[in-house]
Tab-separated table of C-alpha atoms in Angstrom:
chain	number	residue	atom	x	y	z
A	1	UNK	CA	56.414	36.452	46.208
A	2	UNK	CA	54.956	37.091	42.801
A	3	UNK	CA	54.210	40.749	41.854
A	4	UNK	CA	50.616	41.972	42.105
A	5	UNK	CA	48.784	43.858	39.398
A	6	UNK	CA	48.616	47.653	39.800
A	7	UNK	CA	44.883	47.560	40.492
A	8	UNK	CA	43.988	44.574	42.715
A	9	UNK	CA	40.289	45.315	42.164
A	10	UNK	CA	40.710	44.159	38.540
A	11	UNK	CA	42.517	40.945	39.503
A	12	UNK	CA	40.718	37.619	40.001
A	13	UNK	CA	40.808	36.527	43.640
A	14	UNK	CA	40.996	33.267	45.555
A	15	UNK	CA	40.451	32.732	49.296
A	16	UNK	CA	42.203	29.746	50.884
A	17	UNK	CA	40.972	29.126	54.403
A	18	UNK	CA	41.576	26.742	57.244
A	19	UNK	CA	38.332	25.554	58.837
A	20	UNK	CA	38.562	24.487	62.493
A	21	UNK	CA	39.502	27.476	64.639
A	22	UNK	CA	39.306	29.775	61.608
A	23	UNK	CA	36.177	29.824	59.434
A	24	UNK	CA	34.606	27.373	61.905
A	25	UNK	CA	34.500	28.103	65.630
A	26	UNK	CA	36.948	25.803	67.420
A	27	UNK	CA	34.462	24.449	69.954
A	28	UNK	CA	30.981	24.843	68.451
A	29	UNK	CA	31.937	24.449	64.756
A	30	UNK	CA	29.546	27.330	63.961
A	31	UNK	CA	30.233	29.694	61.045
A	32	UNK	CA	27.140	31.913	60.871
A	33	UNK	CA	29.086	35.136	61.490
A	34	UNK	CA	30.854	34.586	58.181
A	35	UNK	CA	27.651	34.169	56.136
A	36	UNK	CA	27.499	37.781	54.819
A	37	UNK	CA	31.077	37.562	53.544
A	38	UNK	CA	30.592	34.088	52.055
A	39	UNK	CA	27.498	35.278	50.188
A	40	UNK	CA	29.232	38.455	48.992
A	41	UNK	CA	32.301	36.589	47.753
A	42	UNK	CA	30.128	34.060	45.932
A	43	UNK	CA	28.158	36.877	44.263
A	44	UNK	CA	31.443	38.397	43.073
A	45	UNK	CA	32.720	35.060	41.760
A	46	UNK	CA	35.504	34.735	44.352
A	47	UNK	CA	36.035	31.059	45.295
A	48	UNK	CA	36.392	30.348	49.025
A	49	UNK	CA	38.491	27.178	49.139
A	50	UNK	CA	38.634	25.092	52.353
A	51	UNK	CA	42.137	23.892	53.246
A	52	UNK	CA	41.639	21.497	56.114
A	53	UNK	CA	42.884	18.508	58.065
A	54	UNK	CA	39.375	17.102	57.615
A	55	UNK	CA	38.668	14.224	55.253
A	56	UNK	CA	37.017	14.206	51.845
A	57	UNK	CA	34.023	12.485	53.434
A	58	UNK	CA	33.669	15.343	55.952
A	59	UNK	CA	34.207	18.177	53.481
A	60	UNK	CA	31.782	17.081	50.759
A	61	UNK	CA	28.611	17.651	52.836
A	62	UNK	CA	30.073	20.536	54.866
A	63	UNK	CA	30.914	22.639	51.825
A	64	UNK	CA	27.373	22.171	50.507
A	65	UNK	CA	25.907	23.433	53.796
A	66	UNK	CA	28.187	26.470	53.637
A	67	UNK	CA	27.316	27.316	50.028
A	68	UNK	CA	30.755	26.295	48.727
A	69	UNK	CA	29.605	23.409	46.559
A	70	UNK	CA	31.063	24.855	43.356
A	71	UNK	CA	34.570	25.457	44.728
A	72	UNK	CA	37.494	23.041	45.069
A	73	UNK	CA	38.785	21.924	48.444
A	74	UNK	CA	41.988	20.628	50.008
A	75	UNK	CA	41.604	17.810	52.535
A	76	UNK	CA	43.869	16.016	55.002
A	77	UNK	CA	46.443	18.821	55.261
A	78	UNK	CA	47.207	18.846	51.527
A	79	UNK	CA	47.082	15.129	50.762
A	80	UNK	CA	43.791	15.193	48.842
A	81	UNK	CA	42.269	17.750	46.462
A	82	UNK	CA	38.655	17.817	45.266
A	83	UNK	CA	37.946	19.432	41.902
A	84	UNK	CA	34.468	20.501	40.746
A	85	UNK	CA	33.846	20.461	36.971
A	86	UNK	CA	35.036	24.026	36.313
A	87	UNK	CA	38.466	23.248	37.829
A	88	UNK	CA	39.235	20.111	35.822
A	89	UNK	CA	41.447	19.415	32.826
A	90	UNK	CA	39.590	16.850	30.736
A	91	UNK	CA	42.678	14.734	30.026
A	92	UNK	CA	44.331	15.136	33.460
A	93	UNK	CA	41.238	14.106	35.431
A	94	UNK	CA	40.080	11.495	32.934
A	95	UNK	CA	40.925	8.618	35.285
A	96	UNK	CA	40.353	10.477	38.561
A	97	UNK	CA	37.981	8.950	41.085
A	98	UNK	CA	34.742	10.940	41.263
A	99	UNK	CA	32.628	11.445	44.385
A	100	UNK	CA	29.364	13.416	44.383
A	101	UNK	CA	30.349	15.265	41.198
A	102	UNK	CA	33.845	16.102	42.460
A	103	UNK	CA	36.988	14.629	40.890
A	104	UNK	CA	39.391	13.505	43.630
A	105	UNK	CA	43.166	13.784	43.266
A	106	UNK	CA	45.468	12.179	45.828
A	107	UNK	CA	48.594	14.328	46.058
A	108	UNK	CA	50.128	12.295	48.876
A	109	UNK	CA	50.813	8.718	49.939
A	110	UNK	CA	48.264	6.000	50.560
A	111	UNK	CA	46.882	5.628	54.085
A	112	UNK	CA	47.809	1.919	54.196
A	113	UNK	CA	51.496	2.769	53.688
A	114	UNK	CA	51.348	5.521	56.318
A	115	UNK	CA	49.787	3.228	58.918
A	116	UNK	CA	52.279	0.466	58.197
A	117	UNK	CA	55.260	2.779	58.697
A	118	UNK	CA	53.766	4.232	61.876
A	119	UNK	CA	53.527	0.724	63.296
A	120	UNK	CA	57.150	0.030	62.312
A	121	UNK	CA	58.545	3.208	63.890
A	122	UNK	CA	56.500	2.858	67.075
A	123	UNK	CA	58.149	-0.500	67.687
A	124	UNK	CA	61.661	0.496	66.598
A	125	UNK	CA	61.774	3.753	68.555
A	126	UNK	CA	59.825	2.514	71.550
A	127	UNK	CA	57.485	5.517	71.494
A	128	UNK	CA	53.827	5.652	72.474
A	129	UNK	CA	50.992	7.204	70.493
A	130	UNK	CA	47.474	6.327	69.455
A	131	UNK	CA	46.273	6.913	65.910
A	132	UNK	CA	42.739	7.845	64.955
A	133	UNK	CA	42.486	4.551	63.093
A	134	UNK	CA	43.117	2.735	66.386
A	135	UNK	CA	40.579	4.755	68.371
A	136	UNK	CA	37.019	3.745	69.029
A	137	UNK	CA	34.246	5.929	67.676
A	138	UNK	CA	33.553	7.096	71.232
A	139	UNK	CA	37.184	8.169	71.711
A	140	UNK	CA	37.115	10.197	68.502
A	141	UNK	CA	33.870	11.845	69.599
A	142	UNK	CA	35.325	12.725	73.011
A	143	UNK	CA	38.501	14.220	71.529
A	144	UNK	CA	36.815	16.221	68.777
A	145	UNK	CA	33.367	17.064	70.110
A	146	UNK	CA	31.843	15.632	66.928
A	147	UNK	CA	28.590	13.721	66.785
A	148	UNK	CA	28.732	10.011	65.910
A	149	UNK	CA	27.967	10.412	62.178
A	150	UNK	CA	30.568	13.177	61.817
A	151	UNK	CA	33.167	11.190	63.764
A	152	UNK	CA	32.674	8.263	61.386
A	153	UNK	CA	33.435	10.561	58.448
A	154	UNK	CA	36.553	11.856	60.226
A	155	UNK	CA	37.913	8.306	60.400
A	156	UNK	CA	37.628	7.778	56.624
A	157	UNK	CA	41.242	8.683	55.891
A	158	UNK	CA	42.889	8.536	52.465
A	159	UNK	CA	46.288	10.171	52.779
A	160	UNK	CA	46.975	11.178	56.383
A	161	UNK	CA	46.695	9.800	59.910
A	162	UNK	CA	46.009	11.911	63.022
A	163	UNK	CA	47.489	10.696	66.295
A	164	UNK	CA	47.680	11.600	69.962
A	165	UNK	CA	51.284	11.654	71.177
A	166	UNK	CA	51.740	9.800	74.485
A	167	UNK	CA	55.534	9.869	74.889
A	168	UNK	CA	57.686	12.733	76.133
A	169	UNK	CA	58.236	15.744	73.895
A	170	UNK	CA	61.954	14.989	73.512
A	171	UNK	CA	61.137	11.854	71.475
A	172	UNK	CA	59.270	13.839	68.821
A	173	UNK	CA	62.430	14.905	67.002
A	174	UNK	CA	63.653	11.335	66.391
A	175	UNK	CA	60.126	10.269	65.418
A	176	UNK	CA	59.842	13.134	62.930
A	177	UNK	CA	63.247	12.313	61.442
A	178	UNK	CA	62.345	8.636	61.053
A	179	UNK	CA	59.130	9.535	59.261
A	180	UNK	CA	60.974	11.957	56.995
A	181	UNK	CA	63.115	9.050	55.769
A	182	UNK	CA	59.896	7.433	54.524
A	183	UNK	CA	58.766	10.593	52.765
A	184	UNK	CA	56.304	11.403	55.557
A	185	UNK	CA	55.722	14.663	57.404
A	186	UNK	CA	54.647	15.262	61.015
A	187	UNK	CA	52.659	18.466	61.531
A	188	UNK	CA	50.910	19.775	64.614
A	189	UNK	CA	47.227	20.642	64.623
A	190	UNK	CA	44.955	21.883	67.384
A	191	UNK	CA	43.868	18.469	68.699
A	192	UNK	CA	46.173	15.985	66.959
A	193	UNK	CA	49.541	15.519	65.385
A	194	UNK	CA	49.068	14.635	61.693
A	195	UNK	CA	51.260	12.317	59.627
A	196	UNK	CA	51.051	13.068	55.915
A	197	UNK	CA	52.936	12.161	52.758
A	198	UNK	CA	53.688	14.368	49.781
A	199	UNK	CA	52.394	17.932	49.746
A	200	UNK	CA	51.508	20.008	52.797
A	201	UNK	CA	48.760	22.647	52.840
A	202	UNK	CA	50.992	25.215	51.124
A	203	UNK	CA	52.054	22.785	48.423
A	204	UNK	CA	48.441	21.917	47.663
A	205	UNK	CA	47.543	25.634	47.542
A	206	UNK	CA	50.329	26.222	45.014
A	207	UNK	CA	49.067	23.232	43.012
A	208	UNK	CA	45.557	24.715	42.859
A	209	UNK	CA	46.815	28.199	41.980
A	210	UNK	CA	48.798	26.696	39.102
A	211	UNK	CA	45.653	24.877	37.987
A	212	UNK	CA	43.711	28.176	38.074
A	213	UNK	CA	46.385	29.915	35.983
A	214	UNK	CA	46.458	27.137	33.399
A	215	UNK	CA	42.660	27.250	33.048
A	216	UNK	CA	42.165	31.015	33.201
A	217	UNK	CA	45.452	32.266	31.798
A	218	UNK	CA	45.897	34.936	34.490
A	219	UNK	CA	47.468	35.453	37.899
A	220	UNK	CA	45.048	35.525	40.859
A	221	UNK	CA	45.380	37.568	44.034
A	222	UNK	CA	45.365	35.032	46.866
A	223	UNK	CA	44.383	35.433	50.507
A	224	UNK	CA	45.021	32.773	53.149
A	225	UNK	CA	43.619	32.456	56.672
A	226	UNK	CA	44.639	30.046	59.417
A	227	UNK	CA	45.271	29.688	63.117
A	228	UNK	CA	47.505	26.672	63.760
A	229	UNK	CA	51.025	25.337	63.091
A	230	UNK	CA	49.759	23.176	60.221
A	231	UNK	CA	48.597	26.404	58.499
A	232	UNK	CA	52.070	27.944	58.275
A	233	UNK	CA	52.810	26.643	54.775
A	234	UNK	CA	49.351	27.800	53.625
A	235	UNK	CA	50.001	31.328	54.892
A	236	UNK	CA	53.392	31.396	53.194
A	237	UNK	CA	51.983	30.274	49.820
A	238	UNK	CA	49.563	33.199	49.367
A	239	UNK	CA	49.906	36.908	48.553
A	240	UNK	CA	48.148	38.141	51.707
A	241	UNK	CA	47.741	36.255	54.961
A	242	UNK	CA	45.784	36.348	58.211
A	243	UNK	CA	46.851	34.624	61.410
A	244	UNK	CA	43.637	34.154	63.376
A	245	UNK	CA	44.019	34.428	67.129
A	246	UNK	CA	43.593	31.156	68.963
A	247	UNK	CA	42.836	30.410	72.581
A	248	UNK	CA	46.291	31.509	73.783
A	249	UNK	CA	49.264	33.508	72.542
A	250	UNK	CA	49.993	32.463	68.970
A	251	UNK	CA	53.545	31.370	68.145
A	252	UNK	CA	52.678	31.044	64.467
A	253	UNK	CA	55.192	33.136	62.543
A	254	UNK	CA	54.947	32.525	58.785
A	255	UNK	CA	57.570	34.000	56.466
A	256	UNK	CA	55.111	36.467	54.999
A	257	UNK	CA	55.545	40.212	54.438
A	258	UNK	CA	51.819	40.937	54.019
A	259	UNK	CA	50.526	39.537	57.302
A	260	UNK	CA	47.660	40.579	59.561
A	261	UNK	CA	47.024	39.131	63.031
A	262	UNK	CA	43.405	39.241	64.081
A	263	UNK	CA	42.344	40.503	67.480
A	264	UNK	CA	39.286	38.241	67.521
A	265	UNK	CA	39.361	34.448	67.510
A	266	UNK	CA	37.592	31.877	65.349
A	267	UNK	CA	34.925	32.942	62.878
A	268	UNK	CA	34.931	36.535	64.133
A	269	UNK	CA	38.677	36.700	63.493
A	270	UNK	CA	38.125	35.284	60.010
A	271	UNK	CA	35.640	38.064	59.229
A	272	UNK	CA	38.050	40.631	60.674
A	273	UNK	CA	40.901	39.373	58.495
A	274	UNK	CA	38.885	39.353	55.274
A	275	UNK	CA	37.632	42.887	55.952
A	276	UNK	CA	41.143	44.121	56.808
A	277	UNK	CA	42.697	43.075	53.513
A	278	UNK	CA	39.852	43.342	51.045
A	279	UNK	CA	37.317	45.682	52.604
A	280	UNK	CA	39.957	48.382	52.984
A	281	UNK	CA	41.422	47.872	49.522
A	282	UNK	CA	38.125	47.797	47.697
A	283	UNK	CA	34.976	48.902	49.590
A	284	UNK	CA	32.884	47.489	46.745
A	285	UNK	CA	33.655	44.036	48.126
A	286	UNK	CA	32.227	44.705	51.588
A	287	UNK	CA	28.931	42.942	52.377
A	288	UNK	CA	26.012	45.293	52.992
A	289	UNK	CA	26.080	46.580	56.543
A	290	UNK	CA	29.594	45.267	57.272
A	291	UNK	CA	32.256	47.487	58.832
A	292	UNK	CA	35.796	47.466	57.480
A	293	UNK	CA	38.631	47.019	59.960
């Protein structure tokens, strides 16, 4: 872990946050409880960076609704990064695909390759699963609770494929090992298993922190928040971390010396974690009327 400056209040800060089950409520997808903190962090120039299993197509409109339109984002568990103008190197992003003013960088493997190898290993290993790409729109809606338009966006994959595992748990190890031979990773989320190539959430976080340092010439203080197994690498890549309580007893145990476990779940737990680390360290950061943990 890199050393922190003597006075964290003088150090630039970055927040890396999981969405579903963390900043967003797991069932309702609401985030209103976090509004005071999001507004305060934006006023102070602290980027809140979504790090999600969601797609680019989902995150582009969502971040605008949440007031995060000028911050980067990490999609599909680290496979895709979106860079607003202030986070770009002119020569590095010269040929990058642009979508709604955001330069897109694919840090993983192409979805066509991932789907092809999944088909190969399903047949060779004799295992059963159903990928999101094979599901009907109605099946995706039923599994996620998303409306039709949002479910369509969730199916627009670039560098990862969610799937529902239908074989016994003992077959997962051989499936994971087979995928690893193709340079693919199998990570567990709340609703799906996710097959990705290249960087995981933590690797993409490190990539963005390095980008920040190269642009700004200084070391940021980083805070990460997450609730699921696919957030472990994210929580290990930051200076301070929050494990947000889920619906049951969390088995998430990141290798992280500066770790806080929230008592509340979802958005309320996200607010609790932010206030624990940064409200206590520097009361000037607390939104008006908020109470530090």
